GROMACS .gro file of C-alpha atoms in nm:
model
  412
    1MET     CA    1  -1.998  -3.695  -1.483
    2THR     CA    2  -1.628  -3.743  -1.572
    3SER     CA    3  -1.451  -3.795  -1.858
    4THR     CA    4  -1.088  -3.891  -1.883
    5ALA     CA    5  -0.987  -3.712  -2.201
    6LYS     CA    6  -0.636  -3.570  -2.188
    7ALA     CA    7  -0.562  -3.267  -2.361
    8ALA     CA    8  -0.196  -3.194  -2.507
    9ARG     CA    9  -0.120  -2.926  -2.241
   10THR     CA   10  -0.324  -2.822  -1.940
   11VAL     CA   11  -0.424  -2.503  -1.848
   12ASP     CA   12  -0.184  -2.450  -1.560
   13GLU     CA   13   0.117  -2.610  -1.755
   14HIS     CA   14   0.039  -2.385  -2.065
   15ARG     CA   15   0.006  -2.060  -1.765
   16ALA     CA   16   0.351  -2.160  -1.615
   17ALA     CA   17   0.513  -2.183  -2.003
   18VAL     CA   18   0.370  -1.832  -2.081
   19ALA     CA   19   0.513  -1.699  -1.717
   20ALA     CA   20   0.878  -1.826  -1.816
   21LEU     CA   21   0.898  -1.591  -2.107
   22LEU     CA   22   0.877  -1.286  -1.894
   23PRO     CA   23   1.127  -1.248  -1.604
   24PRO     CA   24   1.092  -0.969  -1.333
   25MET     CA   25   1.126  -0.646  -1.498
   26PRO     CA   26   1.444  -0.415  -1.429
   27LEU     CA   27   1.417  -0.112  -1.159
   28GLU     CA   28   1.372   0.257  -1.309
   29ASP     CA   29   1.334   0.543  -1.088
   30VAL     CA   30   1.015   0.790  -1.216
   31PRO     CA   31   0.916   1.070  -1.075
   32LEU     CA   32   0.634   1.095  -0.843
   33ALA     CA   33   0.364   1.271  -1.098
   34ARG     CA   34   0.408   0.954  -1.294
   35ALA     CA   35   0.376   0.670  -1.023
   36ARG     CA   36   0.033   0.671  -0.975
   37GLY     CA   37  -0.066   0.288  -1.097
   38ARG     CA   38   0.316   0.141  -1.104
   39VAL     CA   39   0.445  -0.136  -0.899
   40LEU     CA   40   0.750  -0.004  -0.622
   41GLY     CA   41   1.056  -0.248  -0.715
   42ALA     CA   42   1.241  -0.198  -0.336
   43ASP     CA   43   1.185  -0.077  -0.011
   44VAL     CA   44   1.097   0.267   0.069
   45VAL     CA   45   1.269   0.380   0.428
   46ALA     CA   46   1.184   0.709   0.591
   47ALA     CA   47   1.472   0.946   0.632
   48VAL     CA   48   1.288   1.198   0.800
   49ALA     CA   49   0.992   1.076   1.089
   50LEU     CA   50   0.620   1.210   1.039
   51PRO     CA   51   0.543   1.439   1.202
   52SER     CA   52   0.895   1.575   1.199
   53PHE     CA   53   0.869   1.793   1.495
   54ASP     CA   54   0.589   1.846   1.743
   55ASN     CA   55   0.315   2.049   1.621
   56SER     CA   56  -0.037   2.180   1.697
   57ALA     CA   57  -0.289   1.974   1.595
   58MET     CA   58  -0.568   2.238   1.599
   59ASP     CA   59  -0.593   2.634   1.626
   60GLY     CA   60  -0.525   2.770   1.970
   61TYR     CA   61  -0.296   2.821   2.225
   62ALA     CA   62  -0.010   2.619   2.334
   63VAL     CA   63   0.013   2.658   2.722
   64ARG     CA   64   0.163   2.509   3.004
   65ALA     CA   65  -0.124   2.238   3.153
   66ALA     CA   66  -0.039   2.289   3.471
   67GLU     CA   67  -0.083   2.663   3.457
   68ILE     CA   68  -0.462   2.672   3.343
   69ALA     CA   69  -0.561   2.356   3.603
   70GLY     CA   70  -0.823   2.555   3.746
   71ALA     CA   71  -1.007   2.738   3.445
   72VAL     CA   72  -1.365   2.681   3.444
   73ALA     CA   73  -1.647   2.869   3.209
   74GLY     CA   74  -1.749   3.107   3.542
   75ALA     CA   75  -1.363   3.136   3.651
   76PRO     CA   76  -1.178   3.159   3.327
   77VAL     CA   77  -0.751   3.130   3.411
   78GLU     CA   78  -0.617   3.477   3.195
   79LEU     CA   79  -0.301   3.458   3.029
   80PRO     CA   80  -0.061   3.734   2.811
   81VAL     CA   81  -0.029   3.627   2.482
   82ALA     CA   82   0.352   3.631   2.427
   83ALA     CA   83   0.342   3.539   1.997
   84ASP     CA   84   0.176   3.444   1.764
   85ILE     CA   85   0.297   3.066   1.577
   86PRO     CA   86   0.169   3.056   1.244
   87ALA     CA   87   0.238   2.731   1.011
   88GLY     CA   88   0.579   2.761   0.863
   89ARG     CA   89   0.727   2.985   1.151
   90THR     CA   90   1.097   2.835   1.209
   91ASP     CA   91   1.222   3.112   1.467
   92VAL     CA   92   0.960   2.958   1.747
   93PRO     CA   93   1.034   3.148   2.077
   94VAL     CA   94   1.023   2.932   2.367
   95LEU     CA   95   0.698   2.969   2.589
   96GLU     CA   96   0.782   3.156   2.914
   97PRO     CA   97   0.602   3.086   3.225
   98GLY     CA   98   0.280   3.258   3.258
   99THR     CA   99   0.220   3.360   2.912
  100ALA     CA  100   0.056   3.155   2.593
  101HIS     CA  101   0.143   3.156   2.287
  102ARG     CA  102  -0.125   3.182   1.994
  103ILE     CA  103  -0.078   2.897   1.755
  104MET     CA  104  -0.207   2.751   1.431
  105THR     CA  105  -0.283   2.392   1.311
  106GLY     CA  106   0.055   2.238   1.201
  107ALA     CA  107   0.282   2.453   1.382
  108PRO     CA  108   0.540   2.384   1.616
  109LEU     CA  109   0.475   2.365   1.935
  110PRO     CA  110   0.683   2.600   2.135
  111GLU     CA  111   0.972   2.462   2.363
  112GLY     CA  112   0.831   2.465   2.726
  113ALA     CA  113   0.454   2.402   2.586
  114ASP     CA  114   0.322   2.040   2.678
  115ALA     CA  115  -0.061   2.139   2.553
  116VAL     CA  116  -0.265   2.306   2.290
  117VAL     CA  117  -0.627   2.476   2.412
  118MET     CA  118  -0.820   2.487   2.077
  119VAL     CA  119  -0.956   2.846   2.028
  120GLU     CA  120  -1.331   2.762   2.075
  121LEU     CA  121  -1.232   2.701   2.431
  122THR     CA  122  -1.109   3.050   2.472
  123ASP     CA  123  -1.254   3.432   2.425
  124GLY     CA  124  -0.962   3.442   2.112
  125GLY     CA  125  -0.773   3.744   2.272
  126THR     CA  126  -0.499   3.873   2.059
  127GLN     CA  127  -0.299   4.007   2.380
  128ARG     CA  128  -0.446   3.828   2.662
  129VAL     CA  129  -0.670   3.510   2.608
  130ARG     CA  130  -0.920   3.400   2.892
  131ILE     CA  131  -0.884   3.023   2.852
  132ALA     CA  132  -1.265   2.879   3.016
  133GLU     CA  133  -1.179   2.548   3.054
  134ALA     CA  134  -0.899   2.297   3.185
  135VAL     CA  135  -0.680   2.051   2.918
  136PRO     CA  136  -0.419   1.774   3.000
  137ALA     CA  137  -0.075   1.754   2.937
  138GLY     CA  138  -0.071   1.626   2.554
  139THR     CA  139  -0.388   1.758   2.431
  140ALA     CA  140  -0.422   1.843   2.058
  141VAL     CA  141   0.003   1.761   2.028
  142ARG     CA  142   0.133   1.595   1.765
  143ARG     CA  143   0.445   1.444   1.855
  144ALA     CA  144   0.735   1.397   1.633
  145GLY     CA  145   0.765   1.037   1.484
  146GLU     CA  146   0.454   0.891   1.602
  147ASP     CA  147   0.316   0.838   1.298
  148VAL     CA  148   0.639   0.761   1.101
  149ARG     CA  149   1.000   0.711   1.291
  150VAL     CA  150   1.324   0.744   1.116
  151GLY     CA  151   1.440   0.400   0.941
  152ASP     CA  152   1.029   0.272   0.931
  153THR     CA  153   0.981   0.098   0.579
  154VAL     CA  154   0.693   0.352   0.466
  155LEU     CA  155   0.622   0.119   0.152
  156ALA     CA  156   0.699  -0.243   0.083
  157ALA     CA  157   0.832  -0.378  -0.265
  158GLY     CA  158   0.531  -0.462  -0.450
  159THR     CA  159   0.300  -0.219  -0.340
  160VAL     CA  160   0.052  -0.105  -0.672
  161LEU     CA  161   0.099   0.303  -0.619
  162GLY     CA  162  -0.164   0.486  -0.529
  163ALA     CA  163  -0.289   0.836  -0.409
  164PRO     CA  164  -0.202   0.756  -0.070
  165GLN     CA  165   0.124   0.573  -0.110
  166ILE     CA  166   0.235   0.869  -0.369
  167GLY     CA  167   0.152   1.107  -0.032
  168VAL     CA  168   0.343   0.971   0.157
  169ALA     CA  169   0.656   0.924  -0.061
  170ALA     CA  170   0.642   1.287  -0.059
  171ALA     CA  171   0.593   1.326   0.293
  172VAL     CA  172   0.935   1.118   0.372
  173GLY     CA  173   1.104   1.375   0.113
  174LEU     CA  174   1.097   1.142  -0.203
  175ALA     CA  175   1.076   1.298  -0.567
  176THR     CA  176   1.111   0.973  -0.723
  177LEU     CA  177   1.030   0.642  -0.671
  178PRO     CA  178   1.203   0.283  -0.792
  179VAL     CA  179   0.920   0.098  -0.972
  180ARG     CA  180   0.930  -0.207  -1.186
  181ARG     CA  181   0.998  -0.066  -1.534
  182ARG     CA  182   0.677  -0.137  -1.755
  183PRO     CA  183   0.750  -0.482  -1.970
  184LEU     CA  184   0.692  -0.381  -2.381
  185VAL     CA  185   0.457  -0.575  -2.548
  186LEU     CA  186   0.412  -0.560  -2.965
  187VAL     CA  187   0.069  -0.661  -3.027
  188LEU     CA  188   0.062  -0.816  -3.374
  189SER     CA  189  -0.276  -0.800  -3.617
  190THR     CA  190  -0.256  -1.023  -3.887
  191GLY     CA  191  -0.544  -1.109  -4.129
  192SER     CA  192  -0.580  -0.968  -4.531
  193GLU     CA  193  -0.985  -0.983  -4.406
  194LEU     CA  194  -0.877  -0.706  -4.141
  195VAL     CA  195  -0.956  -0.342  -4.209
  196ALA     CA  196  -0.939  -0.048  -3.961
  197PRO     CA  197  -1.191   0.072  -3.772
  198GLY     CA  198  -1.382   0.404  -3.955
  199THR     CA  199  -1.302   0.223  -4.304
  200PRO     CA  200  -1.572   0.176  -4.531
  201LEU     CA  201  -1.614  -0.231  -4.536
  202GLN     CA  202  -1.576  -0.410  -4.836
  203PRO     CA  203  -1.787  -0.786  -4.891
  204GLY     CA  204  -1.550  -1.046  -4.650
  205GLN     CA  205  -1.422  -0.803  -4.460
  206ILE     CA  206  -1.387  -0.719  -4.084
  207TYR     CA  207  -1.306  -0.454  -3.864
  208GLU     CA  208  -1.023  -0.548  -3.675
  209SER     CA  209  -1.093  -0.549  -3.296
  210ASN     CA  210  -0.827  -0.795  -3.141
  211GLY     CA  211  -0.549  -0.536  -3.180
  212PRO     CA  212  -0.692  -0.283  -3.010
  213MET     CA  213  -0.866  -0.500  -2.769
  214LEU     CA  214  -0.548  -0.700  -2.611
  215ALA     CA  215  -0.336  -0.380  -2.649
  216ALA     CA  216  -0.545  -0.214  -2.401
  217ALA     CA  217  -0.537  -0.532  -2.195
  218VAL     CA  218  -0.146  -0.498  -2.204
  219GLU     CA  219  -0.206  -0.179  -2.060
  220GLU     CA  220  -0.454  -0.274  -1.796
  221ALA     CA  221  -0.218  -0.510  -1.688
  222GLY     CA  222   0.017  -0.238  -1.628
  223GLY     CA  223   0.243  -0.335  -1.927
  224ALA     CA  224   0.282  -0.078  -2.179
  225ALA     CA  225   0.144  -0.191  -2.544
  226GLU     CA  226   0.272  -0.145  -2.881
  227LEU     CA  227   0.035  -0.228  -3.190
  228LEU     CA  228   0.178  -0.326  -3.505
  229ARG     CA  229  -0.137  -0.377  -3.734
  230PHE     CA  230  -0.235  -0.528  -4.047
  231VAL     CA  231   0.105  -0.782  -4.099
  232PRO     CA  232   0.081  -0.910  -4.424
  233ASP     CA  233  -0.018  -1.315  -4.465
  234ASP     CA  234   0.251  -1.394  -4.605
  235VAL     CA  235   0.533  -1.592  -4.400
  236GLU     CA  236   0.854  -1.414  -4.541
  237GLU     CA  237   0.701  -1.081  -4.534
  238PHE     CA  238   0.567  -1.140  -4.154
  239THR     CA  239   0.900  -1.247  -4.037
  240GLN     CA  240   1.069  -0.980  -4.182
  241ARG     CA  241   0.855  -0.709  -4.106
  242LEU     CA  242   0.873  -0.861  -3.729
  243ALA     CA  243   1.244  -0.899  -3.757
  244GLY     CA  244   1.314  -0.555  -3.824
  245ARG     CA  245   1.071  -0.424  -3.529
  246LEU     CA  246   1.269  -0.697  -3.284
  247VAL     CA  247   1.653  -0.561  -3.393
  248ARG     CA  248   1.565  -0.248  -3.127
  249GLY     CA  249   1.615  -0.477  -2.883
  250ASP     CA  250   1.322  -0.323  -2.657
  251VAL     CA  251   1.087  -0.517  -2.676
  252ASP     CA  252   0.979  -0.768  -2.401
  253LEU     CA  253   0.713  -1.024  -2.516
  254VAL     CA  254   0.546  -1.038  -2.904
  255LEU     CA  255   0.173  -1.120  -2.902
  256THR     CA  256  -0.005  -1.221  -3.179
  257SER     CA  257  -0.380  -1.348  -3.235
  258GLY     CA  258  -0.507  -1.555  -3.538
  259GLY     CA  259  -0.321  -1.777  -3.742
  260VAL     CA  260  -0.253  -2.028  -3.536
  261SER     CA  261  -0.541  -2.343  -3.613
  262ALA     CA  262  -0.507  -2.636  -3.821
  263GLY     CA  263  -0.653  -2.467  -4.145
  264ALA     CA  264  -0.410  -2.325  -4.459
  265TYR     CA  265  -0.316  -2.005  -4.427
  266GLU     CA  266  -0.169  -1.986  -4.076
  267VAL     CA  267   0.062  -1.713  -4.133
  268VAL     CA  268   0.182  -1.692  -3.740
  269LYS     CA  269   0.167  -2.091  -3.711
  270ASP     CA  270   0.427  -2.113  -4.040
  271ALA     CA  271   0.616  -1.802  -3.956
  272PHE     CA  272   0.731  -1.950  -3.584
  273THR     CA  273   0.737  -2.291  -3.643
  274GLY     CA  274   1.080  -2.424  -3.613
  275ARG     CA  275   1.208  -2.084  -3.471
  276GLY     CA  276   1.196  -2.170  -3.105
  277VAL     CA  277   0.829  -2.130  -3.078
  278HIS     CA  278   0.553  -2.425  -2.990
  279PHE     CA  279   0.219  -2.466  -3.055
  280VAL     CA  280  -0.061  -2.667  -2.859
  281ARG     CA  281  -0.382  -2.738  -2.790
  282VAL     CA  282  -0.476  -2.656  -2.425
  283GLY     CA  283  -0.757  -2.830  -2.245
  284MET     CA  284  -1.008  -2.499  -2.199
  285GLN     CA  285  -1.275  -2.344  -2.374
  286PRO     CA  286  -1.245  -2.129  -2.542
  287GLY     CA  287  -0.888  -2.108  -2.669
  288GLY     CA  288  -0.758  -2.413  -2.784
  289PRO     CA  289  -0.521  -2.331  -3.010
  290GLN     CA  290  -0.260  -2.161  -2.856
  291GLY     CA  291   0.170  -2.133  -2.857
  292ALA     CA  292   0.406  -1.983  -2.641
  293GLY     CA  293   0.823  -1.961  -2.692
  294ARG     CA  294   1.125  -1.754  -2.753
  295PHE     CA  295   1.166  -1.622  -3.085
  296ARG     CA  296   1.495  -1.632  -3.276
  297VAL     CA  297   1.552  -1.471  -3.622
  298ASP     CA  298   1.879  -1.278  -3.675
  299ALA     CA  299   2.001  -1.079  -3.303
  300ALA     CA  300   1.616  -1.129  -3.204
  301ASP     CA  301   1.566  -1.382  -2.903
  302VAL     CA  302   1.245  -1.280  -2.789
  303GLY     CA  303   0.918  -1.458  -2.589
  304VAL     CA  304   0.601  -1.506  -2.795
  305VAL     CA  305   0.275  -1.571  -2.702
  306THR     CA  306   0.022  -1.658  -2.992
  307LEU     CA  307  -0.336  -1.663  -2.902
  308PRO     CA  308  -0.667  -1.765  -3.112
  309GLY     CA  309  -0.800  -1.513  -3.369
  310ASN     CA  310  -1.171  -1.538  -3.243
  311PRO     CA  311  -1.198  -1.261  -3.012
  312VAL     CA  312  -1.375  -1.453  -2.713
  313SER     CA  313  -1.083  -1.697  -2.738
  314SER     CA  314  -0.836  -1.406  -2.790
  315GLN     CA  315  -0.923  -1.228  -2.473
  316VAL     CA  316  -1.001  -1.491  -2.276
  317SER     CA  317  -0.659  -1.661  -2.349
  318PHE     CA  318  -0.492  -1.303  -2.267
  319GLU     CA  319  -0.685  -1.300  -1.895
  320VAL     CA  320  -0.549  -1.660  -1.817
  321PHE     CA  321  -0.236  -1.661  -1.976
  322VAL     CA  322  -0.076  -1.328  -2.050
  323ARG     CA  323  -0.186  -1.111  -1.778
  324PRO     CA  324  -0.051  -1.336  -1.476
  325ALA     CA  325   0.261  -1.333  -1.656
  326LEU     CA  326   0.308  -0.936  -1.701
  327ARG     CA  327   0.212  -0.859  -1.337
  328ALA     CA  328   0.428  -1.159  -1.225
  329ALA     CA  329   0.723  -1.003  -1.377
  330LEU     CA  330   0.613  -0.634  -1.247
  331GLY     CA  331   0.622  -0.782  -0.906
  332HIS     CA  332   0.258  -0.718  -0.863
  333PRO     CA  333   0.145  -0.868  -0.556
  334HIS     CA  334  -0.229  -1.011  -0.720
  335VAL     CA  335  -0.098  -1.195  -1.013
  336LEU     CA  336  -0.437  -1.367  -1.091
  337ARG     CA  337  -0.802  -1.166  -1.065
  338PRO     CA  338  -1.051  -1.220  -0.764
  339VAL     CA  339  -1.191  -1.496  -0.711
  340VAL     CA  340  -1.532  -1.599  -0.516
  341SER     CA  341  -1.776  -1.865  -0.514
  342ALA     CA  342  -2.136  -1.797  -0.624
  343ALA     CA  343  -2.422  -2.036  -0.714
  344LEU     CA  344  -2.534  -2.079  -1.078
  345ALA     CA  345  -2.895  -1.908  -1.165
  346GLU     CA  346  -2.919  -2.234  -1.390
  347LYS     CA  347  -2.789  -2.544  -1.519
  348LEU     CA  348  -2.474  -2.534  -1.726
  349VAL     CA  349  -2.300  -2.810  -1.971
  350SER     CA  350  -1.972  -2.828  -2.038
  351ILE     CA  351  -1.737  -3.040  -2.288
  352PRO     CA  352  -1.565  -3.315  -2.112
  353GLY     CA  353  -1.192  -3.241  -2.067
  354LYS     CA  354  -1.217  -2.898  -2.090
  355ARG     CA  355  -1.166  -2.594  -1.843
  356GLN     CA  356  -1.466  -2.351  -1.949
  357PHE     CA  357  -1.458  -1.999  -1.896
  358ARG     CA  358  -1.830  -1.897  -1.922
  359ARG     CA  359  -1.900  -1.510  -1.941
  360GLY     CA  360  -2.090  -1.420  -1.652
  361LEU     CA  361  -2.314  -1.143  -1.490
  362LEU     CA  362  -2.303  -1.170  -1.097
  363ASP     CA  363  -2.590  -1.099  -0.885
  364ALA     CA  364  -2.478  -0.864  -0.569
  365VAL     CA  365  -2.830  -0.943  -0.406
  366THR     CA  366  -2.857  -1.290  -0.447
  367GLY     CA  367  -2.538  -1.404  -0.464
  368GLU     CA  368  -2.584  -1.567  -0.791
  369VAL     CA  369  -2.420  -1.631  -1.111
  370ARG     CA  370  -2.508  -1.644  -1.470
  371GLU     CA  371  -2.411  -1.678  -1.796
  372ILE     CA  372  -2.443  -1.386  -2.093
  373GLY     CA  373  -2.463  -1.486  -2.410
  374GLY     CA  374  -2.305  -1.831  -2.485
  375PRO     CA  375  -2.022  -2.053  -2.479
  376ALA     CA  376  -1.964  -1.939  -2.864
  377SER     CA  377  -1.608  -1.779  -2.921
  378HIS     CA  378  -1.682  -1.476  -3.156
  379LEU     CA  379  -1.970  -1.308  -2.933
  380LEU     CA  380  -1.757  -1.014  -2.816
  381GLY     CA  381  -2.061  -0.837  -2.738
  382SER     CA  382  -2.168  -1.068  -2.443
  383LEU     CA  383  -1.789  -1.044  -2.337
  384ALA     CA  384  -1.841  -0.698  -2.338
  385ARG     CA  385  -2.125  -0.695  -2.096
  386ALA     CA  386  -1.945  -0.965  -1.896
  387GLU     CA  387  -1.838  -0.904  -1.509
  388CYS     CA  388  -1.690  -1.225  -1.436
  389PHE     CA  389  -1.563  -1.559  -1.588
  390VAL     CA  390  -1.765  -1.888  -1.458
  391VAL     CA  391  -1.502  -2.162  -1.440
  392LEU     CA  392  -1.576  -2.478  -1.498
  393PRO     CA  393  -1.360  -2.791  -1.418
  394GLU     CA  394  -1.208  -2.991  -1.645
  395GLU     CA  395  -1.361  -3.330  -1.524
  396VAL     CA  396  -1.712  -3.209  -1.535
  397THR     CA  397  -1.990  -3.202  -1.785
  398GLU     CA  398  -2.287  -3.072  -1.633
  399VAL     CA  399  -2.338  -2.837  -1.361
  400ALA     CA  400  -2.729  -2.786  -1.178
  401ALA     CA  401  -2.850  -2.444  -1.062
  402GLY     CA  402  -2.757  -2.366  -0.714
  403THR     CA  403  -2.423  -2.541  -0.777
  404PRO     CA  404  -2.118  -2.334  -0.613
  405VAL     CA  405  -1.912  -2.255  -0.855
  406GLU     CA  406  -1.532  -2.030  -0.930
  407VAL     CA  407  -1.590  -1.704  -1.008
  408TRP     CA  408  -1.333  -1.457  -1.164
  409LEU     CA  409  -1.396  -1.062  -1.118
  410LEU     CA  410  -1.308  -0.879  -1.385
  411ASP     CA  411  -1.291  -0.559  -1.242
  412GLY     CA  412  -1.059  -0.645  -0.958
   0.00000   0.00000   0.00000
């Protein structure tokens, strides 16, 4: 069944409006110890080769392969050991004909040698060595530049830096890396009914969860979050407190939750209306009432995204709109969550004209996905247990069991 119901703004249109609020972040150099998880802002080109010199791939003896060509177990070739070459030795002597050098893994291959015989094929001698098996030239030798050559791009801009990437940066001699600066997101929580977790509740009060939840989501997406809690439910005080924080000029985005519906006491909507922020209804559930724009007051001119107040609506809206904008501003190669197709384990009914984001559990054995909890926007416990979002398109009102649906994986 299909519907022709139209919303003021589609999901894709609002996603584009939010993305436009955050330009690409500028670059900053950070030490390798603080680079994990950051997004590389420029290509890294090797100034040294890897390996930077020919070296031994194992403990053994550096030899001229032709001189041990006849070695067999019953008739070993015996050579004097002219030198020891441990890893790190810089004054490596030339291997003279008719001799061997005892060599350790990673040590420079001496001039004149073209192979390394592993110690297991010898008697391990220190003055003279008996070699019981011939090896061809090139055996156990790591050639300079066989992994990375000078001038190679070892890391491309947009790479998310993990342990191997930091390792190769260190190996080519870099102490710092150019990364995209993390966007600073000011997360506001409003509502006279809210109290801090750990405080005794009075009748009519609830613990404030959206602020910590959204701040954590910002950090997980790669941004830096600053939580401004319990902004007053008064338009003038709200505006003054926000403007006082923005005067420093370091905030890239303001993120609010609640106060954007059509009822009374919608302080967020009242404070931002007429100051560059536009409020719309988006064709989705949960999370219909949304706002986005640039807030202009005094010297401040900063992007603002206003999310609904119900916790599930707020977090789903963050995933759909804010997370992609943050990751795009970071130059992240994967802006959206990983998407797979899975068969519904049970029939789902949807509201016409609204894209549904239902919370789900994915069965890795059967490949089926089923809803957890229900569609209501206050079911935070179900959201916390969810592994994925089940996405139902705007044009459908019913999806039968067994039907393949779009699934967003929340742990990717």
